[in-house]
């Protein structure tokens, strides 16, 4: 399968713990995006990479969130000191550079903070 | 008031019906308009992509953009039970995925 892959699919953690999610984009895609989606809402942009450079970061993203994309391949999203409000689906998407490009989404990581 | 408004539904129609899904928006700077389909526990999948005003057709799907009314629509002809999903509109002032503003999605149910 050559789609966007996310791991894990589900994560249950206790409040205050740190969690890390991984995203493997489509191999020839140089753009990678992280979104967060809560029930009954559309995705909310978190951050964007072009190759290994993090070019955009939502002002809604607190300091507890950090993302990396070493070597411009896979990406990780870490949430430190999780809070119940962090419970959501975390979506990763990738796209090629250019006009009118389509972003392909992974199946998401569902985080539940208890 | 949200920048993009979308009726959450659910919208339930019989198989074979024509479905009309809509979004309204307030920002006149939006130029790029998209419709995504999202099945339960899956990521969104791009269905239609339109620049500026006009219509675009792809198989059973037609997207319409009316910038004067700040209103976009997605029509599904000959609806099938497999079309049952949540449909999200998204729009942006520029051709950039990170600037997309999303609607909350409309849940569509096609009854066999």
Tab-separated table of C-alpha atoms in Angstrom:
chain	number	residue	atom	x	y	z
A	1	UNK	CA	0.000	0.000	0.000
A	2	UNK	CA	1.491	3.350	-1.044
A	3	UNK	CA	-0.909	5.667	0.810
A	4	UNK	CA	-0.243	7.805	3.870
A	5	UNK	CA	0.350	5.608	6.893
A	6	UNK	CA	-0.178	6.633	10.502
A	7	UNK	CA	0.786	4.806	13.652
A	8	UNK	CA	-0.725	4.011	16.063
A	9	UNK	CA	-4.369	3.958	14.973
A	10	UNK	CA	-5.586	4.349	18.530
A	11	UNK	CA	-3.914	5.622	21.696
A	12	UNK	CA	-5.347	5.823	25.194
A	13	UNK	CA	-3.230	7.713	27.689
A	14	UNK	CA	-3.539	9.151	31.151
A	15	UNK	CA	-3.643	12.881	31.635
A	16	UNK	CA	-0.166	14.300	32.056
A	17	UNK	CA	1.589	11.634	29.998
A	18	UNK	CA	3.506	12.325	26.771
A	19	UNK	CA	2.461	10.726	23.492
A	20	UNK	CA	4.108	10.540	20.077
A	21	UNK	CA	2.478	9.761	16.756
A	22	UNK	CA	4.160	8.822	13.503
A	23	UNK	CA	3.215	9.614	9.906
A	24	UNK	CA	4.756	8.076	6.792
A	25	UNK	CA	3.729	10.141	3.758
A	26	UNK	CA	3.515	8.989	0.155
A	27	UNK	CA	7.152	8.595	-0.829
A	28	UNK	CA	7.369	11.199	-3.603
A	29	UNK	CA	5.425	13.857	-1.684
A	30	UNK	CA	7.528	16.656	-0.255
A	31	UNK	CA	4.720	18.425	1.649
A	32	UNK	CA	3.333	17.053	4.890
A	33	UNK	CA	0.531	18.406	7.066
A	34	UNK	CA	-0.836	17.620	10.506
A	35	UNK	CA	-4.450	18.314	11.392
A	36	UNK	CA	-6.632	17.683	14.401
A	37	UNK	CA	-10.302	16.728	14.111
A	38	UNK	CA	-12.852	16.514	16.889
A	39	UNK	CA	-16.228	14.821	16.622
A	40	UNK	CA	-18.647	16.710	14.405
A	41	UNK	CA	-16.048	19.199	13.222
A	42	UNK	CA	-13.853	19.622	10.190
A	43	UNK	CA	-10.076	19.181	10.420
A	44	UNK	CA	-8.131	21.968	12.108
A	45	UNK	CA	-4.665	22.778	10.723
A	46	UNK	CA	-1.766	22.231	13.129
A	47	UNK	CA	1.466	22.422	11.163
A	48	UNK	CA	3.045	22.045	7.706
A	49	UNK	CA	6.404	20.803	6.437
A	50	UNK	CA	8.029	21.198	3.071
A	51	UNK	CA	10.746	18.573	3.008
A	52	UNK	CA	12.377	18.802	6.465
A	53	UNK	CA	11.510	22.470	7.035
A	54	UNK	CA	8.542	23.317	9.254
A	55	UNK	CA	7.110	26.289	7.345
A	56	UNK	CA	3.825	26.948	9.099
A	57	UNK	CA	2.492	26.372	12.568
A	58	UNK	CA	-0.992	27.222	13.764
A	59	UNK	CA	-1.131	29.879	16.446
A	60	UNK	CA	-3.606	27.582	18.168
A	61	UNK	CA	-0.824	25.048	18.691
A	62	UNK	CA	0.348	25.245	22.272
A	63	UNK	CA	3.951	24.795	23.375
A	64	UNK	CA	3.076	21.267	24.466
A	65	UNK	CA	2.889	20.240	20.812
A	66	UNK	CA	5.977	19.681	18.708
A	67	UNK	CA	6.473	18.139	15.300
A	68	UNK	CA	9.516	17.006	13.388
A	69	UNK	CA	10.290	15.680	9.967
A	70	UNK	CA	13.921	14.571	9.962
A	71	UNK	CA	15.415	14.088	6.501
A	72	UNK	CA	12.119	15.093	4.912
A	73	UNK	CA	10.664	11.611	5.161
A	74	UNK	CA	8.425	10.455	8.018
A	75	UNK	CA	7.130	12.905	10.609
A	76	UNK	CA	6.379	12.690	14.312
A	77	UNK	CA	3.940	14.722	16.377
A	78	UNK	CA	4.548	14.786	20.115
A	79	UNK	CA	2.138	16.040	22.742
A	80	UNK	CA	3.620	16.632	26.164
A	81	UNK	CA	1.642	16.646	29.419
A	82	UNK	CA	-1.561	15.592	27.695
A	83	UNK	CA	-4.866	17.138	28.750
A	84	UNK	CA	-8.393	15.840	28.261
A	85	UNK	CA	-8.967	18.551	25.671
A	86	UNK	CA	-6.292	16.925	23.507
A	87	UNK	CA	-8.613	13.986	22.849
A	88	UNK	CA	-9.222	14.030	19.099
A	89	UNK	CA	-8.336	12.383	15.803
A	90	UNK	CA	-4.899	13.471	14.598
A	91	UNK	CA	-4.684	13.380	10.810
A	92	UNK	CA	-1.610	13.487	8.630
A	93	UNK	CA	-1.738	14.386	4.941
A	94	UNK	CA	0.847	14.726	2.197
A	95	UNK	CA	0.967	16.363	-1.211
A	96	UNK	CA	3.310	17.197	-4.043
A	97	UNK	CA	4.412	20.735	-4.675
A	98	UNK	CA	2.540	22.576	-7.370
A	99	UNK	CA	-0.736	24.220	-8.302
A	100	UNK	CA	-3.972	22.440	-7.527
A	101	UNK	CA	-2.293	19.536	-5.831
A	102	UNK	CA	-4.354	17.052	-3.899
A	103	UNK	CA	-3.582	16.297	-0.289
A	104	UNK	CA	-3.887	12.628	0.595
A	105	UNK	CA	-4.902	11.874	4.147
A	106	UNK	CA	-3.963	8.974	6.355
A	107	UNK	CA	-6.510	7.136	8.467
A	108	UNK	CA	-5.604	9.123	11.530
A	109	UNK	CA	-4.583	8.397	15.097
A	110	UNK	CA	-7.425	8.569	17.575
A	111	UNK	CA	-6.192	9.866	20.933
A	112	UNK	CA	-8.200	9.460	24.110
A	113	UNK	CA	-6.892	11.155	27.250
A	114	UNK	CA	-8.424	9.777	30.444
B	1	UNK	CA	-20.199	33.223	13.328
B	2	UNK	CA	-17.977	30.671	11.606
B	3	UNK	CA	-16.257	31.554	8.331
B	4	UNK	CA	-17.738	28.440	6.713
B	5	UNK	CA	-21.189	27.145	7.607
B	6	UNK	CA	-22.430	23.672	6.763
B	7	UNK	CA	-25.581	21.916	7.934
B	8	UNK	CA	-24.492	18.865	9.986
B	9	UNK	CA	-27.525	16.780	8.962
B	10	UNK	CA	-28.012	13.888	8.959
B	11	UNK	CA	-29.486	14.010	5.481
B	12	UNK	CA	-31.283	10.779	4.648
B	13	UNK	CA	-32.420	10.047	1.087
B	14	UNK	CA	-33.486	6.927	-0.838
B	15	UNK	CA	-31.099	5.194	-3.209
B	16	UNK	CA	-31.134	6.733	-6.677
B	17	UNK	CA	-32.117	10.225	-5.504
B	18	UNK	CA	-30.223	13.385	-6.387
B	19	UNK	CA	-28.430	14.749	-3.346
B	20	UNK	CA	-27.651	18.419	-2.812
B	21	UNK	CA	-25.056	19.414	-0.212
B	22	UNK	CA	-24.250	23.047	0.499
B	23	UNK	CA	-21.902	25.419	2.287
B	24	UNK	CA	-22.032	29.153	2.806
B	25	UNK	CA	-19.057	31.320	3.622
B	26	UNK	CA	-18.329	34.879	4.660
B	27	UNK	CA	-14.802	35.572	3.376
B	28	UNK	CA	-14.916	37.019	-0.143
B	29	UNK	CA	-11.185	36.284	-0.530
B	30	UNK	CA	-11.798	32.538	-0.882
B	31	UNK	CA	-10.830	31.400	-4.388
B	32	UNK	CA	-10.264	27.654	-4.056
B	33	UNK	CA	-13.126	25.372	-3.103
B	34	UNK	CA	-13.026	21.674	-2.316
B	35	UNK	CA	-15.340	18.871	-1.334
B	36	UNK	CA	-14.075	15.947	0.704
B	37	UNK	CA	-15.776	12.680	1.596
B	38	UNK	CA	-15.005	11.060	4.931
B	39	UNK	CA	-16.119	7.575	5.873
B	40	UNK	CA	-16.383	6.663	9.532
B	41	UNK	CA	-12.969	6.240	11.191
B	42	UNK	CA	-11.148	7.193	7.980
B	43	UNK	CA	-9.311	10.284	6.773
B	44	UNK	CA	-10.955	12.720	4.332
B	45	UNK	CA	-10.719	11.987	0.611
B	46	UNK	CA	-10.762	14.772	-1.988
B	47	UNK	CA	-13.756	14.534	-4.343
B	48	UNK	CA	-13.868	17.839	-6.194
B	49	UNK	CA	-11.592	20.861	-6.536
B	50	UNK	CA	-12.791	24.121	-8.083
B	51	UNK	CA	-11.079	27.419	-8.666
B	52	UNK	CA	-13.221	30.581	-8.569
B	53	UNK	CA	-16.811	30.420	-9.836
B	54	UNK	CA	-18.555	27.955	-12.096
B	55	UNK	CA	-19.399	24.296	-12.346
B	56	UNK	CA	-17.263	21.198	-12.468
B	57	UNK	CA	-18.488	17.711	-13.220
B	58	UNK	CA	-16.850	14.360	-12.488
B	59	UNK	CA	-18.965	11.287	-13.056
B	60	UNK	CA	-21.968	11.403	-10.739
B	61	UNK	CA	-20.609	14.452	-8.890
B	62	UNK	CA	-21.076	18.118	-9.813
B	63	UNK	CA	-19.600	21.010	-7.850
B	64	UNK	CA	-20.977	24.526	-8.174
B	65	UNK	CA	-19.522	27.767	-6.874
B	66	UNK	CA	-21.503	31.010	-6.698
B	67	UNK	CA	-19.101	33.629	-5.394
B	68	UNK	CA	-21.674	36.426	-5.615
B	69	UNK	CA	-23.833	34.586	-3.090
B	70	UNK	CA	-20.886	33.058	-1.217
B	71	UNK	CA	-22.466	29.647	-1.675
B	72	UNK	CA	-21.089	26.341	-2.902
B	73	UNK	CA	-22.894	23.097	-3.671
B	74	UNK	CA	-22.134	19.461	-4.363
B	75	UNK	CA	-24.670	17.406	-6.277
B	76	UNK	CA	-24.623	13.626	-6.335
B	77	UNK	CA	-26.696	11.935	-9.041
B	78	UNK	CA	-28.001	8.380	-8.823
B	79	UNK	CA	-26.969	8.149	-5.183
B	80	UNK	CA	-25.766	4.778	-3.900
B	81	UNK	CA	-25.601	3.319	-0.370
B	82	UNK	CA	-21.795	3.480	-0.739
B	83	UNK	CA	-22.118	7.279	-0.907
B	84	UNK	CA	-23.173	7.252	2.766
B	85	UNK	CA	-20.484	9.286	4.498
B	86	UNK	CA	-19.763	12.731	5.889
B	87	UNK	CA	-19.138	15.383	3.242
B	88	UNK	CA	-16.893	18.283	4.172
B	89	UNK	CA	-16.433	21.500	2.241
B	90	UNK	CA	-13.148	23.354	2.484
B	91	UNK	CA	-11.942	26.600	1.000
B	92	UNK	CA	-8.905	28.825	0.849
B	93	UNK	CA	-7.829	32.233	-0.461
B	94	UNK	CA	-4.742	30.617	-1.955
B	95	UNK	CA	-3.776	27.290	-3.435
B	96	UNK	CA	-2.394	26.021	-0.166
B	97	UNK	CA	-3.644	23.101	1.884
B	98	UNK	CA	-2.503	24.609	5.162
B	99	UNK	CA	-4.768	27.625	4.735
B	100	UNK	CA	-7.918	25.600	4.192
B	101	UNK	CA	-10.944	26.581	6.246
B	102	UNK	CA	-13.241	23.598	6.714
B	103	UNK	CA	-16.939	23.211	7.217
B	104	UNK	CA	-18.096	20.909	10.001
B	105	UNK	CA	-19.403	18.329	7.523
B	106	UNK	CA	-22.832	16.985	6.547
B	107	UNK	CA	-23.626	13.379	7.353
B	108	UNK	CA	-25.334	11.732	4.380
B	109	UNK	CA	-27.285	8.482	4.598
B	110	UNK	CA	-28.459	6.724	1.432
B	111	UNK	CA	-31.195	4.213	2.206
B	112	UNK	CA	-31.314	1.077	-0.001
